[in-house]
């Protein structure tokens, strides 16, 4: 079985899709896929499907959805498959689980690459870190579970994954800046700060990329526009490290050069206290 949740939900067995068209069985499959080998309790599955307003027939209906998933799974596996669908989508005391290896699900491959990339970043191996982080990001085919109607449980999981993705993009840009790829990053960073207009980390990266590309005035304008937005929308000034980065650009601080400054840190923390 091969399951993808980093984008539209996809689950294939022997080349055939087992993803149901109905919304609630899709939710169940998605939630079970996020935790392969782990029992998901019946109350958790019910909360995901119905929230706090459970119908009287909730347990019976949930069992029907599980049966539907097993039928699709059994059809894809074929009559000669050892164990059968009941062994793959198994019932355990108080819940259900997908008995499949974690590496069958793309999110677990993603998290492994993230961990390796982070380790390479922390030991200063920028080339390896850049490659691993790019591999991790390449697994994304769109917003997580973009075609699944999410309930309260999956909503939290999707938020967690999307935040992880944004942090990873920021980390990958940190590495590219350390490798001197500032000019190549300008278009990507312009789009990112437009999509995340209050994200100080991405704005700090855009400022540094512009500064190192010989566009000091534009870098300072990025700061000015962010400061105006933060004051008008939230009533706050930019963080101290961003203010110090701005001051460093005004004074042409040598620490802004590619080869200067501390290693194993983020662009945002170049001027941390």
Short mmCIF file of C-alpha atoms in Angstrom, two decimals:
data_model
loop_
_atom_site.label_atom_id
_atom_site.label_comp_id
_atom_site.label_asym_id
_atom_site.label_seq_id
_atom_site.Cartn_x
_atom_site.Cartn_y
_atom_site.Cartn_z
CA UNK A 1 0.00 0.00 0.00
CA UNK A 2 1.14 3.52 -0.81
CA UNK A 3 -0.65 6.48 0.80
CA UNK A 4 -0.19 10.20 0.19
CA UNK A 5 -1.61 12.89 2.46
CA UNK A 6 0.71 15.78 1.48
CA UNK A 7 -1.71 17.06 -1.13
CA UNK A 8 -4.86 15.26 -2.34
CA UNK A 9 -5.54 12.02 -0.47
CA UNK A 10 -4.25 9.04 -2.43
CA UNK A 11 -4.17 5.39 -1.35
CA UNK A 12 -3.24 2.64 -3.77
CA UNK A 13 -2.95 -1.12 -3.48
CA UNK A 14 -1.54 -3.01 -6.47
CA UNK A 15 -2.03 0.11 -8.56
CA UNK A 16 -5.71 0.45 -7.69
CA UNK A 17 -7.17 3.30 -5.64
CA UNK A 18 -8.97 2.45 -2.41
CA UNK A 19 -9.98 6.05 -1.63
CA UNK A 20 -13.77 6.23 -1.22
CA UNK A 21 -15.79 8.98 -2.85
CA UNK A 22 -17.96 9.60 0.22
CA UNK A 23 -16.69 12.26 2.61
CA UNK A 24 -16.82 10.54 6.00
CA UNK A 25 -15.05 7.30 4.95
CA UNK A 26 -12.36 9.52 3.38
CA UNK A 27 -11.92 11.21 6.77
CA UNK A 28 -11.53 7.85 8.48
CA UNK A 29 -8.96 6.63 5.96
CA UNK A 30 -6.99 9.88 6.23
CA UNK A 31 -6.88 9.78 10.02
CA UNK A 32 -5.85 6.12 10.13
CA UNK A 33 -3.17 6.78 7.49
CA UNK A 34 -1.56 9.52 9.57
CA UNK A 35 -0.87 6.98 12.33
CA UNK A 36 -0.03 3.63 10.69
CA UNK A 37 0.30 0.82 13.18
CA UNK A 38 -1.42 2.83 15.93
CA UNK A 39 -4.91 2.15 17.23
CA UNK A 40 -7.22 5.13 16.71
CA UNK A 41 -9.92 4.93 19.41
CA UNK A 42 -13.55 4.82 18.33
CA UNK A 43 -14.39 8.06 20.22
CA UNK A 44 -11.62 9.87 18.31
CA UNK A 45 -12.96 8.65 14.98
CA UNK A 46 -16.48 9.67 15.97
CA UNK A 47 -15.33 13.13 17.06
CA UNK A 48 -13.57 13.60 13.72
CA UNK A 49 -16.70 12.65 11.77
CA UNK A 50 -19.47 14.24 13.82
CA UNK A 51 -17.79 16.59 16.30
CA UNK A 52 -19.64 16.75 19.61
CA UNK A 53 -23.10 16.16 18.09
CA UNK A 54 -23.12 12.36 17.76
CA UNK A 55 -26.15 10.73 16.13
CA UNK A 56 -27.78 7.84 17.97
CA UNK A 57 -26.56 5.46 15.29
CA UNK A 58 -22.95 6.73 15.45
CA UNK A 59 -21.32 3.40 16.35
CA UNK A 60 -23.29 1.41 13.79
CA UNK A 61 -22.61 3.99 11.09
CA UNK A 62 -18.88 4.04 11.89
CA UNK A 63 -18.78 0.25 11.59
CA UNK A 64 -20.48 0.56 8.21
CA UNK A 65 -17.82 3.00 7.02
CA UNK A 66 -15.08 0.61 8.18
CA UNK A 67 -16.79 -2.22 6.29
CA UNK A 68 -16.92 -0.08 3.14
CA UNK A 69 -13.20 0.68 3.42
CA UNK A 70 -12.42 -3.03 3.92
CA UNK A 71 -14.42 -3.95 0.83
CA UNK A 72 -12.45 -1.49 -1.30
CA UNK A 73 -9.23 -2.73 0.24
CA UNK A 74 -10.14 -6.38 -0.30
CA UNK A 75 -11.04 -5.77 -3.95
CA UNK A 76 -7.69 -4.09 -4.57
CA UNK A 77 -5.73 -6.78 -2.71
CA UNK A 78 -7.37 -9.61 -4.65
CA UNK A 79 -8.62 -13.01 -3.43
CA UNK A 80 -5.16 -14.50 -3.02
CA UNK A 81 -3.80 -11.89 -0.62
CA UNK A 82 -2.54 -13.34 2.68
CA UNK A 83 -4.40 -12.13 5.76
CA UNK A 84 -7.02 -10.21 3.87
CA UNK A 85 -8.47 -6.76 4.36
CA UNK A 86 -9.37 -7.45 8.01
CA UNK A 87 -5.69 -7.87 8.84
CA UNK A 88 -4.71 -4.63 7.13
CA UNK A 89 -7.59 -2.53 8.43
CA UNK A 90 -7.75 -4.26 11.76
CA UNK A 91 -10.13 -4.08 14.70
CA UNK A 92 -8.58 -3.78 18.14
CA UNK A 93 -10.11 -3.28 21.56
CA UNK A 94 -11.66 0.16 21.45
CA UNK A 95 -10.56 1.17 17.97
CA UNK A 96 -9.11 0.48 14.53
CA UNK A 97 -5.70 0.65 12.91
CA UNK A 98 -3.99 0.33 9.56
CA UNK A 99 -1.36 -2.38 9.87
CA UNK A 100 1.08 -1.04 7.28
CA UNK A 101 4.72 0.04 7.54
CA UNK A 102 5.15 3.75 8.37
CA UNK A 103 7.21 4.24 5.20
CA UNK A 104 4.06 3.42 3.19
CA UNK A 105 2.77 6.90 4.01
CA UNK A 106 4.43 9.95 2.46
CA UNK A 107 4.26 12.03 5.65
CA UNK A 108 6.61 9.61 7.40
CA UNK A 109 9.10 9.77 4.54
CA UNK A 110 8.77 13.55 4.74
CA UNK A 111 9.46 13.66 8.47
CA UNK A 112 12.51 11.41 8.05
CA UNK A 113 13.99 13.72 5.41
CA UNK A 114 13.23 16.75 7.60
CA UNK A 115 15.10 15.16 10.51
CA UNK A 116 18.11 14.34 8.33
CA UNK A 117 18.10 17.81 6.81
CA UNK A 118 17.92 19.46 10.22
CA UNK A 119 20.89 17.39 11.43
CA UNK A 120 22.91 18.41 8.38
CA UNK A 121 21.95 22.05 8.96
CA UNK A 122 23.05 21.97 12.60
CA UNK A 123 26.44 20.48 11.78
CA UNK A 124 27.01 23.08 9.06
CA UNK A 125 26.78 20.69 6.07
CA UNK A 126 24.84 23.15 3.94
CA UNK A 127 24.98 21.27 0.63
CA UNK A 128 23.56 18.10 2.19
CA UNK A 129 20.98 20.07 4.15
CA UNK A 130 19.78 21.90 1.03
CA UNK A 131 19.40 18.63 -0.88
CA UNK A 132 17.53 16.83 1.90
CA UNK A 133 15.18 19.73 2.59
CA UNK A 134 14.39 20.03 -1.12
CA UNK A 135 13.59 16.31 -1.26
CA UNK A 136 11.22 16.71 1.69
CA UNK A 137 9.44 19.68 0.14
CA UNK A 138 9.17 17.88 -3.22
CA UNK A 139 6.88 15.30 -1.58
CA UNK A 140 4.17 17.94 -1.25
CA UNK A 141 1.61 17.88 -4.07
CA UNK A 142 -0.53 20.71 -2.68
CA UNK A 143 -2.04 21.63 0.71
CA UNK A 144 -2.28 18.64 3.05
CA UNK A 145 -5.47 16.58 2.52
CA UNK A 146 -6.75 19.31 0.23
CA UNK A 147 -9.64 17.17 -1.05
CA UNK A 148 -10.78 15.84 2.34
CA UNK A 149 -13.42 17.59 4.45
CA UNK A 150 -11.64 17.76 7.78
CA UNK A 151 -13.22 17.58 11.22
CA UNK A 152 -11.73 18.77 14.52
CA UNK A 153 -9.03 16.07 14.71
CA UNK A 154 -7.82 16.25 11.12
CA UNK A 155 -7.98 20.05 11.21
CA UNK A 156 -5.28 20.06 13.90
CA UNK A 157 -3.18 17.58 11.92
CA UNK A 158 -3.46 19.65 8.74
CA UNK A 159 -2.47 22.81 10.63
CA UNK A 160 0.53 21.00 12.10
CA UNK A 161 1.68 19.75 8.70
CA UNK A 162 1.23 23.12 7.01
CA UNK A 163 3.18 24.86 9.78
CA UNK A 164 5.92 22.25 9.42
CA UNK A 165 6.03 22.93 5.69
CA UNK A 166 6.40 26.69 6.19
CA UNK A 167 9.15 26.21 8.79
CA UNK A 168 10.93 23.88 6.40
CA UNK A 169 10.72 26.39 3.54
CA UNK A 170 12.22 29.01 5.86
CA UNK A 171 15.01 26.65 6.91
CA UNK A 172 15.79 25.72 3.30
CA UNK A 173 16.05 29.41 2.42
CA UNK A 174 18.42 29.87 5.39
CA UNK A 175 20.67 27.23 3.85
CA UNK A 176 20.47 28.74 0.37
CA UNK A 177 21.41 32.16 1.77
CA UNK A 178 24.42 30.61 3.50
CA UNK A 179 25.39 29.08 0.17
CA UNK A 180 25.28 32.48 -1.54
CA UNK A 181 22.15 31.85 -3.61
CA UNK A 182 20.56 35.18 -2.65
CA UNK A 183 19.77 36.34 -6.18
CA UNK A 184 18.05 33.08 -7.09
CA UNK A 185 15.80 33.44 -4.01
CA UNK A 186 14.39 36.88 -4.79
CA UNK A 187 11.33 35.79 -6.79
CA UNK A 188 10.41 33.05 -4.29
CA UNK A 189 10.78 35.39 -1.31
CA UNK A 190 8.74 38.12 -2.99
CA UNK A 191 5.88 35.64 -3.34
CA UNK A 192 6.28 34.31 0.20
CA UNK A 193 6.17 37.69 1.93
CA UNK A 194 3.10 38.59 -0.13
CA UNK A 195 1.38 35.40 1.07
CA UNK A 196 2.61 35.83 4.67
CA UNK A 197 2.54 39.60 5.17
CA UNK A 198 3.29 39.49 8.93
CA UNK A 199 5.92 36.72 8.96
CA UNK A 200 9.08 38.34 10.31
CA UNK A 201 11.36 35.40 9.50
CA UNK A 202 10.52 35.46 5.80
CA UNK A 203 10.82 39.24 5.71
CA UNK A 204 14.27 39.06 7.30
CA UNK A 205 15.31 36.59 4.60
CA UNK A 206 13.94 38.83 1.84
CA UNK A 207 15.83 41.79 3.32
CA UNK A 208 19.12 39.87 3.43
CA UNK A 209 18.67 38.44 -0.08
CA UNK A 210 17.98 41.91 -1.48
CA UNK A 211 20.85 43.50 0.46
CA UNK A 212 23.34 40.90 -0.78
CA UNK A 213 22.03 41.39 -4.32
CA UNK A 214 22.99 45.05 -4.20
CA UNK A 215 19.45 46.31 -3.55
CA UNK A 216 19.85 47.95 -0.17
CA UNK A 217 17.07 50.51 -0.74
CA UNK A 218 14.56 47.78 -1.62
CA UNK A 219 15.62 45.76 1.44
CA UNK A 220 14.99 48.78 3.66
CA UNK A 221 11.61 49.30 1.99
CA UNK A 222 10.62 45.72 2.84
CA UNK A 223 11.29 46.55 6.50
CA UNK A 224 9.39 49.84 6.29
CA UNK A 225 6.30 48.19 4.81
CA UNK A 226 6.36 45.36 7.36
CA UNK A 227 6.73 47.81 10.25
CA UNK A 228 3.80 49.88 8.99
CA UNK A 229 1.65 46.74 8.67
CA UNK A 230 2.52 45.47 12.17
CA UNK A 231 1.79 48.84 13.76
CA UNK A 232 -1.49 49.35 11.89
CA UNK A 233 -2.78 45.77 12.22
CA UNK A 234 -1.43 44.68 15.61
CA UNK A 235 -0.19 47.83 17.32
CA UNK A 236 3.32 46.40 17.76
CA UNK A 237 6.81 47.22 16.54
CA UNK A 238 8.96 44.63 14.72
CA UNK A 239 10.95 42.28 16.96
CA UNK A 240 14.30 43.47 18.39
CA UNK A 241 16.30 41.18 16.09
CA UNK A 242 14.52 42.55 13.02
CA UNK A 243 15.12 46.09 14.21
CA UNK A 244 18.81 45.28 14.67
CA UNK A 245 18.95 43.75 11.19
CA UNK A 246 17.47 46.97 9.80
CA UNK A 247 20.06 49.04 11.67
CA UNK A 248 22.87 46.80 10.42
CA UNK A 249 21.79 47.47 6.84
CA UNK A 250 21.77 51.20 7.48
CA UNK A 251 25.34 51.03 8.80
CA UNK A 252 26.54 48.45 6.20
CA UNK A 253 27.55 45.96 8.89
CA UNK A 254 30.19 43.47 7.56
CA UNK A 255 28.37 40.67 9.45
CA UNK A 256 25.74 40.78 6.70
CA UNK A 257 28.26 39.38 4.23
CA UNK A 258 27.78 35.76 3.22
CA UNK A 259 30.95 34.51 4.88
CA UNK A 260 30.50 36.49 8.08
CA UNK A 261 28.30 35.91 11.09
CA UNK A 262 27.52 32.80 13.11
CA UNK A 263 26.90 29.41 11.54
CA UNK A 264 24.12 26.94 12.37
CA UNK A 265 21.60 29.68 12.92
CA UNK A 266 18.65 31.16 11.09
CA UNK A 267 18.73 34.38 9.09
CA UNK A 268 16.19 35.82 11.52
CA UNK A 269 18.61 35.25 14.40
CA UNK A 270 21.63 36.91 12.80
CA UNK A 271 21.12 39.80 15.20
CA UNK A 272 19.51 37.99 18.10
CA UNK A 273 20.47 39.33 21.53
#
